[in-house]
CSV table of C-alpha atoms and ligand atoms in Angstrom, one decimal:
chain,number,residue,atom,x,y,z
A,2,MET,CA,167.4,97.8,23.4
A,3,SER,CA,166.7,94.3,24.4
A,4,ILE,CA,163.8,92.0,25.1
A,5,LEU,CA,163.8,90.0,28.3
A,6,LEU,CA,162.3,86.5,27.9
A,7,ALA,CA,161.4,85.4,31.5
A,8,GLY,CA,161.1,81.6,31.2
A,9,GLY,CA,162.6,81.8,27.8
A,10,ALA,CA,164.4,78.4,27.9
A,11,GLY,CA,161.1,76.6,27.8
A,12,TYR,CA,159.1,75.3,24.8
A,13,ILE,CA,157.4,78.5,23.7
A,14,GLY,CA,160.1,80.9,25.0
A,15,SER,CA,162.9,79.1,23.0
A,16,HIS,CA,160.9,79.4,19.7
A,17,THR,CA,160.1,83.0,20.5
A,18,ALA,CA,163.8,83.6,21.1
A,19,VAL,CA,164.5,82.4,17.5
A,20,ALA,CA,161.7,84.5,16.0
A,21,MET,CA,162.9,87.6,18.0
A,22,ILE,CA,166.5,87.2,16.9
A,23,ASP,CA,165.4,86.6,13.3
A,24,ALA,CA,163.4,89.9,13.6
A,25,GLY,CA,166.5,91.7,14.7
A,26,PHE,CA,165.9,92.0,18.5
A,27,ASP,CA,168.6,91.5,21.1
A,28,VAL,CA,167.4,88.7,23.3
A,29,VAL,CA,168.1,88.1,27.0
A,30,ILE,CA,166.8,84.9,28.6
A,31,ALA,CA,166.2,84.4,32.3
A,32,ASP,CA,165.1,80.9,33.5
A,33,ASN,CA,165.6,78.7,36.5
A,34,LEU,CA,165.6,75.6,34.3
A,35,TYR,CA,162.9,74.0,36.4
A,36,ASN,CA,161.2,72.7,33.3
A,37,SER,CA,163.9,73.2,30.6
A,38,ASN,CA,167.5,72.5,29.7
A,39,ALA,CA,170.5,74.9,29.3
A,40,ALA,CA,171.3,73.0,26.0
A,41,VAL,CA,168.5,75.1,24.4
A,42,ASN,CA,170.9,78.0,24.2
A,43,ASP,CA,173.3,76.1,22.0
A,44,ARG,CA,170.5,75.1,19.8
A,45,ILE,CA,169.2,78.7,19.5
A,46,GLU,CA,172.7,79.7,18.5
A,47,GLU,CA,173.0,76.9,16.0
A,48,ILE,CA,169.7,78.1,14.3
A,49,THR,CA,170.2,81.8,14.4
A,50,GLY,CA,174.0,82.3,14.6
A,51,THR,CA,173.4,84.4,17.7
A,52,ARG,CA,173.7,83.3,21.3
A,53,PRO,CA,171.1,84.9,23.6
A,54,LYS,CA,172.4,86.3,26.8
A,55,PHE,CA,171.4,83.8,29.5
A,56,TYR,CA,170.8,84.1,33.2
A,57,GLU,CA,170.0,81.1,35.3
A,58,CYS,CA,167.8,82.5,38.0
A,59,ASP,CA,164.4,82.4,39.7
A,60,ILE,CA,162.2,85.2,38.5
A,61,ARG,CA,160.9,85.5,42.0
A,62,ASP,CA,164.3,86.7,43.2
A,63,LYS,CA,163.9,90.5,43.2
A,64,ALA,CA,167.6,91.2,43.7
A,65,PHE,CA,168.5,89.0,40.7
A,66,VAL,CA,165.9,90.6,38.5
A,67,ASP,CA,167.0,94.0,39.5
A,68,ARG,CA,170.5,93.0,38.4
A,69,ILE,CA,169.3,91.9,35.0
A,70,PHE,CA,167.6,95.2,34.4
A,71,GLY,CA,170.7,97.0,35.6
A,72,GLU,CA,173.0,95.1,33.2
A,73,ASN,CA,170.8,95.3,30.2
A,74,GLU,CA,168.7,98.0,28.4
A,75,ILE,CA,165.5,96.1,28.5
A,76,GLU,CA,162.6,97.7,26.6
A,77,THR,CA,160.0,94.9,26.9
A,78,VAL,CA,159.5,91.8,29.1
A,79,ILE,CA,157.7,88.7,27.8
A,80,HIS,CA,156.6,86.6,30.8
A,81,PHE,CA,156.6,82.8,30.0
A,82,ALA,CA,157.9,81.8,33.5
A,83,GLY,CA,155.1,79.7,34.9
A,84,LEU,CA,154.2,76.2,36.0
A,85,LYS,CA,151.7,74.8,33.5
A,86,ALA,CA,150.7,71.2,34.3
A,87,VAL,CA,146.9,71.3,34.8
A,88,GLY,CA,146.6,68.1,36.8
A,89,GLU,CA,149.6,68.9,39.0
A,90,SER,CA,148.0,72.3,39.8
A,91,VAL,CA,145.1,70.5,41.4
A,92,THR,CA,147.3,68.6,43.8
A,93,MET,CA,149.9,71.4,44.4
A,94,PRO,CA,147.7,74.6,44.2
A,95,LEU,CA,149.9,76.7,46.5
A,96,GLN,CA,153.1,76.1,44.5
A,97,TYR,CA,151.2,77.1,41.4
A,98,TYR,CA,149.8,80.3,42.9
A,99,ARG,CA,153.2,81.1,44.6
A,100,ASN,CA,155.2,80.6,41.5
A,101,ASN,CA,152.9,82.1,38.8
A,102,LEU,CA,151.8,85.1,40.8
A,103,ASP,CA,155.1,85.9,42.5
A,104,THR,CA,157.0,85.9,39.2
A,105,THR,CA,154.5,88.3,37.8
A,106,LEU,CA,154.6,90.7,40.8
A,107,THR,CA,158.4,90.6,41.0
A,108,LEU,CA,158.7,91.5,37.3
A,109,LEU,CA,156.1,94.3,37.6
A,110,GLU,CA,157.8,95.8,40.7
A,111,GLU,CA,161.3,95.7,39.2
A,112,MET,CA,160.0,97.0,35.9
A,113,GLU,CA,158.5,100.0,37.7
A,114,LYS,CA,161.8,100.6,39.6
A,115,ASN,CA,163.9,100.3,36.5
A,116,ASN,CA,161.5,102.3,34.2
A,117,VAL,CA,160.7,99.3,31.9
A,118,LYS,CA,157.3,99.9,30.3
A,119,ASN,CA,156.2,97.0,28.1
A,120,PHE,CA,154.9,93.7,29.4
A,121,VAL,CA,153.7,90.8,27.2
A,122,PHE,CA,152.0,87.9,29.1
A,123,SER,CA,151.5,84.2,28.2
A,124,SER,CA,147.9,83.7,29.0
A,125,SER,CA,145.7,80.9,27.8
A,126,ALA,CA,142.3,80.3,26.2
A,127,THR,CA,141.5,78.5,29.4
A,128,VAL,CA,140.4,81.9,31.0
A,129,TYR,CA,137.3,81.9,28.8
A,130,GLY,CA,136.0,79.1,31.0
A,131,GLU,CA,133.2,76.7,30.3
A,132,GLU,CA,130.5,79.4,30.1
A,133,SER,CA,131.7,81.1,27.0
A,134,PRO,CA,130.3,80.1,23.6
A,135,TYR,CA,132.9,79.5,20.8
A,136,PRO,CA,134.6,80.8,18.9
A,137,TYR,CA,136.1,82.7,21.8
A,138,ARG,CA,136.3,86.5,21.3
A,139,GLU,CA,138.4,88.9,23.3
A,140,THR,CA,135.3,91.0,24.1
A,141,MET,CA,133.7,88.0,26.0
A,142,LYS,CA,133.7,88.1,29.8
A,143,LYS,CA,136.1,85.6,31.3
A,144,GLY,CA,134.6,82.5,32.8
A,145,SER,CA,135.3,80.2,35.7
A,146,CYS,CA,138.4,78.0,35.4
A,147,SER,CA,138.3,74.3,36.2
A,148,ASN,CA,141.7,74.2,37.9
A,149,PRO,CA,144.3,76.3,39.8
A,150,TYR,CA,146.6,76.6,36.8
A,151,GLY,CA,143.8,78.3,34.8
A,152,TRP,CA,143.0,80.6,37.8
A,153,THR,CA,146.6,81.8,38.0
A,154,LYS,CA,146.2,82.9,34.3
A,155,SER,CA,142.9,84.7,35.1
A,156,MET,CA,144.3,86.3,38.2
A,157,ILE,CA,147.5,87.5,36.5
A,158,GLU,CA,145.5,89.0,33.7
A,159,GLN,CA,143.6,91.0,36.4
A,160,ILE,CA,146.8,92.0,38.2
A,161,LEU,CA,148.3,93.3,35.0
A,162,THR,CA,145.2,95.1,34.0
A,163,ASP,CA,145.1,96.9,37.4
A,164,ALA,CA,148.8,97.7,37.2
A,165,ALA,CA,148.4,99.3,33.8
A,166,ALA,CA,145.3,101.2,34.9
A,167,ALA,CA,147.3,102.7,37.8
A,168,ASN,CA,150.5,103.4,35.8
A,169,ARG,CA,149.7,105.2,32.5
A,170,ASP,CA,153.3,104.5,31.3
A,171,LEU,CA,152.8,100.7,31.5
A,172,SER,CA,151.7,98.9,28.3
A,173,VAL,CA,150.3,95.4,28.8
A,174,VAL,CA,149.5,92.8,26.1
A,175,LEU,CA,147.7,89.7,27.2
A,176,LEU,CA,148.2,86.9,24.7
A,177,ARG,CA,145.6,84.1,25.0
A,178,TYR,CA,147.2,81.1,23.4
A,179,PHE,CA,145.2,78.2,22.0
A,180,ASN,CA,147.0,74.9,21.6
A,181,PRO,CA,150.6,75.3,20.4
A,182,ILE,CA,152.2,72.2,18.8
A,183,GLY,CA,155.0,71.6,16.3
A,184,ALA,CA,158.6,72.7,16.5
A,185,HIS,CA,161.2,74.8,14.7
A,186,GLU,CA,161.6,73.3,11.2
A,187,SER,CA,165.3,72.6,11.9
A,188,GLY,CA,164.3,69.9,14.5
A,189,LEU,CA,166.9,71.5,16.8
A,190,ILE,CA,164.4,72.8,19.4
A,191,GLY,CA,161.0,71.5,20.4
A,192,GLU,CA,158.8,70.5,23.3
A,193,ASP,CA,160.6,68.3,25.8
A,194,PRO,CA,158.2,67.5,28.7
A,195,MET,CA,159.5,65.8,31.9
A,196,GLY,CA,157.8,62.5,32.7
A,197,ILE,CA,154.6,61.4,31.2
A,198,PRO,CA,153.3,64.1,28.8
A,199,ASN,CA,150.0,65.7,29.8
A,200,ASN,CA,149.3,67.2,26.4
A,201,LEU,CA,148.2,65.4,23.2
A,202,MET,CA,151.0,66.1,20.7
A,203,PRO,CA,154.0,65.2,22.9
A,204,PHE,CA,152.1,62.0,23.9
A,205,ILE,CA,151.5,61.1,20.3
A,206,SER,CA,155.2,61.8,19.4
A,207,GLN,CA,156.4,59.6,22.2
A,208,VAL,CA,154.2,56.8,21.1
A,209,ALA,CA,155.6,57.3,17.6
A,210,VAL,CA,159.3,56.9,18.8
A,211,GLY,CA,158.3,53.9,20.8
A,212,LYS,CA,158.7,55.5,24.3
A,213,ARG,CA,155.0,54.7,25.0
A,214,ASP,CA,153.0,51.8,23.6
A,215,HIS,CA,149.7,53.5,22.9
A,216,LEU,CA,147.6,56.7,23.2
A,217,THR,CA,144.5,56.9,25.2
A,218,VAL,CA,141.9,59.2,23.6
A,219,PHE,CA,140.1,60.9,26.5
A,220,GLY,CA,136.4,60.3,25.6
A,221,GLY,CA,134.8,59.2,22.3
A,222,ASP,CA,131.2,60.2,23.2
A,223,TYR,CA,131.3,64.0,23.0
A,224,ASP,CA,128.7,65.9,21.0
A,225,THR,CA,131.3,66.7,18.3
A,226,PRO,CA,131.5,65.4,14.6
A,227,ASP,CA,133.5,62.3,15.5
A,228,GLY,CA,132.8,62.1,19.2
A,229,THR,CA,136.3,63.3,20.3
A,230,CYS,CA,137.2,66.8,21.6
A,231,ARG,CA,138.1,69.5,19.1
A,232,ARG,CA,140.8,72.2,19.7
A,233,ASP,CA,142.5,75.1,17.9
A,234,TYR,CA,146.0,73.8,17.4
A,235,LEU,CA,148.6,76.3,16.1
A,236,HIS,CA,152.2,75.9,15.1
A,237,VAL,CA,154.6,77.1,17.8
A,238,MET,CA,156.6,79.2,15.2
A,239,ASP,CA,153.4,81.0,14.3
A,240,LEU,CA,152.9,81.6,18.0
A,241,ALA,CA,156.5,82.8,18.3
A,242,GLU,CA,156.0,85.2,15.5
A,243,GLY,CA,152.9,86.5,17.2
A,244,HIS,CA,155.2,87.6,20.1
A,245,VAL,CA,157.3,89.7,17.8
A,246,LYS,CA,154.2,91.5,16.7
A,247,ALA,CA,152.9,91.8,20.3
A,248,ALA,CA,156.2,93.2,21.5
A,249,GLU,CA,156.2,95.8,18.7
A,250,TYR,CA,152.5,96.6,19.5
A,251,ALA,CA,153.3,97.0,23.3
A,252,ALA,CA,156.1,99.4,22.6
A,253,SER,CA,153.8,101.7,20.6
A,254,HIS,CA,150.6,101.6,22.8
A,255,SER,CA,149.7,102.0,26.4
A,256,GLY,CA,147.0,100.4,28.6
A,257,THR,CA,146.0,96.8,28.3
A,258,GLU,CA,145.1,94.9,25.2
A,259,ILE,CA,144.1,91.2,24.8
A,260,PHE,CA,144.7,89.1,21.7
A,261,ASN,CA,143.8,85.5,20.9
A,262,LEU,CA,146.5,83.6,19.2
A,263,GLY,CA,145.0,80.7,17.4
A,264,THR,CA,144.1,79.7,13.8
A,265,GLY,CA,140.3,79.8,14.1
A,266,THR,CA,140.0,76.2,12.9
A,267,PRO,CA,139.4,73.2,15.2
A,268,TYR,CA,140.6,69.6,14.8
A,269,SER,CA,139.5,66.6,16.7
A,270,VAL,CA,141.8,64.2,18.5
A,271,LEU,CA,141.1,61.5,15.8
A,272,GLU,CA,142.0,64.1,13.1
A,273,ILE,CA,145.2,64.9,14.8
A,274,ILE,CA,146.2,61.2,15.0
A,275,SER,CA,145.5,60.7,11.4
A,276,ALA,CA,147.4,63.9,10.3
A,277,PHE,CA,150.3,62.7,12.4
A,278,GLU,CA,150.3,59.3,10.8
A,279,ARG,CA,150.1,60.9,7.3
A,280,ASN,CA,153.1,63.1,7.9
A,281,SER,CA,155.3,60.7,9.8
A,282,GLY,CA,154.5,57.4,8.1
A,283,VAL,CA,154.2,55.9,11.6
A,284,ARG,CA,151.0,54.2,12.9
A,285,ILE,CA,149.7,55.4,16.3
A,286,PRO,CA,148.0,52.7,18.2
A,287,TYR,CA,145.2,54.2,20.4
A,288,GLU,CA,142.2,53.2,22.5
A,289,ILE,CA,139.2,55.3,23.4
A,290,GLY,CA,139.2,55.8,27.2
A,291,GLU,CA,137.3,57.7,29.8
A,292,ARG,CA,136.8,61.5,29.5
A,293,ARG,CA,139.4,63.6,31.3
A,294,ASP,CA,138.1,65.8,34.2
A,295,GLY,CA,137.8,69.4,33.2
A,296,ASP,CA,138.1,68.9,29.4
A,297,LEU,CA,135.6,70.9,27.3
A,298,PRO,CA,134.1,69.2,24.2
A,299,GLU,CA,135.4,71.9,21.9
A,300,PHE,CA,136.6,75.5,21.5
A,301,TRP,CA,138.5,77.6,19.1
A,302,ALA,CA,139.6,81.2,18.5
A,303,ASP,CA,138.1,84.1,16.7
A,304,ALA,CA,141.5,85.2,15.4
A,305,ALA,CA,140.3,88.4,13.6
A,306,LYS,CA,141.5,90.9,16.2
A,307,ALA,CA,145.2,89.7,16.0
A,308,GLU,CA,145.0,89.9,12.2
A,309,GLN,CA,143.5,93.4,12.2
A,310,GLU,CA,145.5,95.0,15.0
A,311,LEU,CA,148.7,93.1,15.2
A,312,GLY,CA,148.9,92.2,11.5
A,313,TRP,CA,149.5,88.6,12.6
A,314,ARG,CA,147.9,85.5,11.2
A,315,ALA,CA,148.9,81.8,11.6
A,316,LYS,CA,150.4,80.7,8.3
A,317,ARG,CA,151.3,77.0,9.0
A,318,GLY,CA,148.7,74.3,8.6
A,319,ILE,CA,148.1,71.0,10.4
A,320,ASP,CA,150.4,69.0,8.1
A,321,GLU,CA,153.3,71.3,8.9
A,322,MET,CA,152.5,71.1,12.6
A,323,CYS,CA,152.6,67.3,12.6
A,324,ARG,CA,155.6,67.1,10.3
A,325,ASP,CA,157.7,69.4,12.5
A,326,SER,CA,156.6,67.7,15.8
A,327,TRP,CA,157.8,64.4,14.3
A,328,ASN,CA,161.0,65.9,12.9
A,329,TRP,CA,161.9,67.2,16.4
A,330,GLN,CA,160.9,64.0,18.2
A,331,SER,CA,162.5,61.6,15.8
A,332,LYS,CA,165.8,63.5,15.8
A,333,ASN,CA,165.7,63.9,19.6
A,334,PRO,CA,164.0,60.9,21.0
A,335,MET,CA,165.2,61.7,24.5
A,336,GLY,CA,164.6,65.4,24.1
A,337,TYR,CA,167.6,67.6,25.1
A,338,ARG,CA,168.8,64.9,27.4
A,339,GLY,CA,170.2,62.5,24.8
B,417,LIG,P1,157.6,75.6,29.6
B,417,LIG,O1,157.4,74.9,31.0
B,417,LIG,O2,158.3,74.8,28.6
B,417,LIG,O3,158.3,77.0,29.8
B,417,LIG,C1,158.2,77.7,31.0
B,417,LIG,C2,159.6,78.1,31.5
B,417,LIG,O4,159.6,78.9,32.6
B,417,LIG,C3,160.5,76.8,31.8
B,417,LIG,O5,161.7,76.9,31.1
B,417,LIG,C4,160.7,76.9,33.3
B,417,LIG,O6,161.9,76.4,33.7
B,417,LIG,C5,160.6,78.4,33.5
B,417,LIG,N1,160.2,78.8,34.9
B,417,LIG,C6,159.1,78.4,35.6
B,417,LIG,N2,159.0,79.1,36.8
B,417,LIG,C7,160.1,79.9,36.8
B,417,LIG,C8,160.6,80.8,37.8
B,417,LIG,N3,160.1,80.9,39.0
B,417,LIG,N4,161.8,81.4,37.5
B,417,LIG,C9,162.4,81.2,36.3
B,417,LIG,N5,162.0,80.4,35.4
B,417,LIG,C10,160.8,79.7,35.6
B,417,LIG,O7,156.2,76.0,29.2
B,417,LIG,P2,155.7,76.6,27.8
B,417,LIG,O8,154.8,75.6,27.1
B,417,LIG,O9,156.8,77.2,27.0
B,417,LIG,O10,154.7,77.7,28.3
B,417,LIG,C11,155.2,79.1,28.5
B,417,LIG,C12,154.1,79.9,29.1
B,417,LIG,O11,152.9,79.8,28.3
B,417,LIG,C13,153.6,79.4,30.5
B,417,LIG,O12,153.3,80.5,31.3
B,417,LIG,C14,152.4,78.6,30.1
B,417,LIG,O13,151.5,78.5,31.2
B,417,LIG,C15,151.8,79.4,29.0
B,417,LIG,N6,150.9,78.6,28.1
B,417,LIG,C16,151.4,77.5,27.5
B,417,LIG,C17,150.5,76.7,26.7
B,417,LIG,C18,151.0,75.4,26.1
B,417,LIG,O14,150.2,74.7,25.6
B,417,LIG,N7,152.3,75.1,26.1
B,417,LIG,C19,149.2,77.2,26.5
B,417,LIG,C20,148.8,78.4,27.1
B,417,LIG,C21,149.6,79.1,27.9
B,418,LIG,C1,145.2,71.8,28.3
B,418,LIG,C2,144.8,72.5,29.5
B,418,LIG,C3,144.8,74.0,29.3
B,418,LIG,C4,146.2,74.4,28.8
B,418,LIG,C5,146.6,73.6,27.6
B,418,LIG,C6,148.0,73.9,27.2
B,418,LIG,C7,143.1,71.0,30.5
B,418,LIG,C8,141.7,70.8,30.9
B,418,LIG,N1,143.4,72.1,29.8
B,418,LIG,O1,144.4,72.1,27.2
B,418,LIG,O2,144.5,74.7,30.4
B,418,LIG,O3,146.3,75.8,28.5
B,418,LIG,O4,146.5,72.2,27.9
B,418,LIG,O5,148.9,73.5,28.1
B,418,LIG,O6,144.0,70.2,30.8
B,418,LIG,N2,144.0,64.2,24.8
B,418,LIG,C9,143.9,62.8,24.7
B,418,LIG,N3,144.8,62.0,25.2
B,418,LIG,C10,146.0,62.4,25.8
B,418,LIG,C11,146.1,63.9,25.9
B,418,LIG,C12,145.1,64.7,25.4
B,418,LIG,O7,142.8,62.4,24.2
B,418,LIG,O8,146.8,61.6,26.2
B,418,LIG,C13,143.0,65.1,24.3
B,418,LIG,C14,142.3,66.0,25.3
B,418,LIG,O9,141.2,65.3,25.9
B,418,LIG,C15,142.0,67.2,24.5
B,418,LIG,C16,143.0,67.2,23.4
B,418,LIG,O10,143.6,66.0,23.4
B,418,LIG,O11,140.8,67.0,23.9
B,418,LIG,C17,144.1,68.3,23.7
B,418,LIG,O12,144.6,68.0,25.0
B,418,LIG,P1,145.8,68.9,25.6
B,418,LIG,O13,146.9,68.9,24.6
B,418,LIG,O14,146.0,68.4,27.0
B,418,LIG,O15,145.3,70.4,25.6
B,418,LIG,P2,143.9,71.0,26.2
B,418,LIG,O16,143.2,70.0,27.0
B,418,LIG,O17,143.1,71.7,25.2
């Protein structure tokens, strides 16, 4: 039996492929390479000794997805295939709704047709919205999102919950990620954003290798211990290992279950800068700038449910996260392109 990683050539999918292969699963990746590079398959093979089966295709293409299910004994689908740039989603909302919702609907319809029962979804802490008190718990009501990207996650959660309620054979696991950073310890795979990075750690890493001259810290006057925002950063390999547990859980349960994947400990932007400097030996020039629209002052996970029910707990700390981010970026200053 195989696992289909839809969008598996991307940042989190490629690390999950490694964790899945290490755990003994057969991995099939399907990705249109919109935000990734086919070279990732060579790197996964170099790390694990196993080359995942790879299809270059759009997950919205029903005939192609049908073919993938026809050619492989897929037991579980993990759905990473989404557009994820928050700012871009505000200017291109229709593309975000079309891509993120259609990929989900196509997978669900083709799974039903091909009798595939287990679905794990890449959701986000963003669905808790600004109304929820932190730490966020899975039992809280979802809130309102500040951008179309977040709404696609919230809507897809609803679609999957409704599909599982109507089809008792379907098992859905909704994984609400907090802030994944870091890279595989080999430095062979990592986060490789196109253009100017939106997220903190890739921006810091690009400053460190000299691609950008300084970091702008978005706001220094929040009501937090040092005035900068706090987030629950987690190592992408811990997150990847969470998917192994989630896939095993999905295969032995039915209905819909939600899990936060975070560490439960927040760090501020200034703490991240200082941890990165400590672990890379490189100074990060920065200035305090304006707040970014839509940013919340702070939030972090209550990670107890994942520990109790999945047997998963983040093992790697902030130093390892920064060290591995730097290891990847310094070995691959141009990402997969150079
Ligand atoms: P990523 O962009 O690196 O990976 C997504 C992959 O999906 C890319 O390889 C892209 O080419 C592919 N893709 C997109 N649309 C596709 C389509 N229609 N058909 C086929 N392939 C398609 O992003 P990531 O950081 O690895 O995130 C993976 C998932 O996790 C996304 O759904 C994202 O929204 C979600 N998520 C990410 C974060 C984060 O901080 N990175 C946080 C919360 C949730
Ligand atoms: C963002 C998204 C969230 C998404 C997540 C992962 C918003 C409002 N939220 O979360 O929906 O799930 O990315 O893709 O965009 N920062 C700087 N300078 C920078 C970049 C970031 O100071 O150049 C700060 C931000 O203000 C934030 C922290 O660093 O406080 C982390 O930012 P980021 O990595 O973008 O993640 P989130 O904003 O938490």
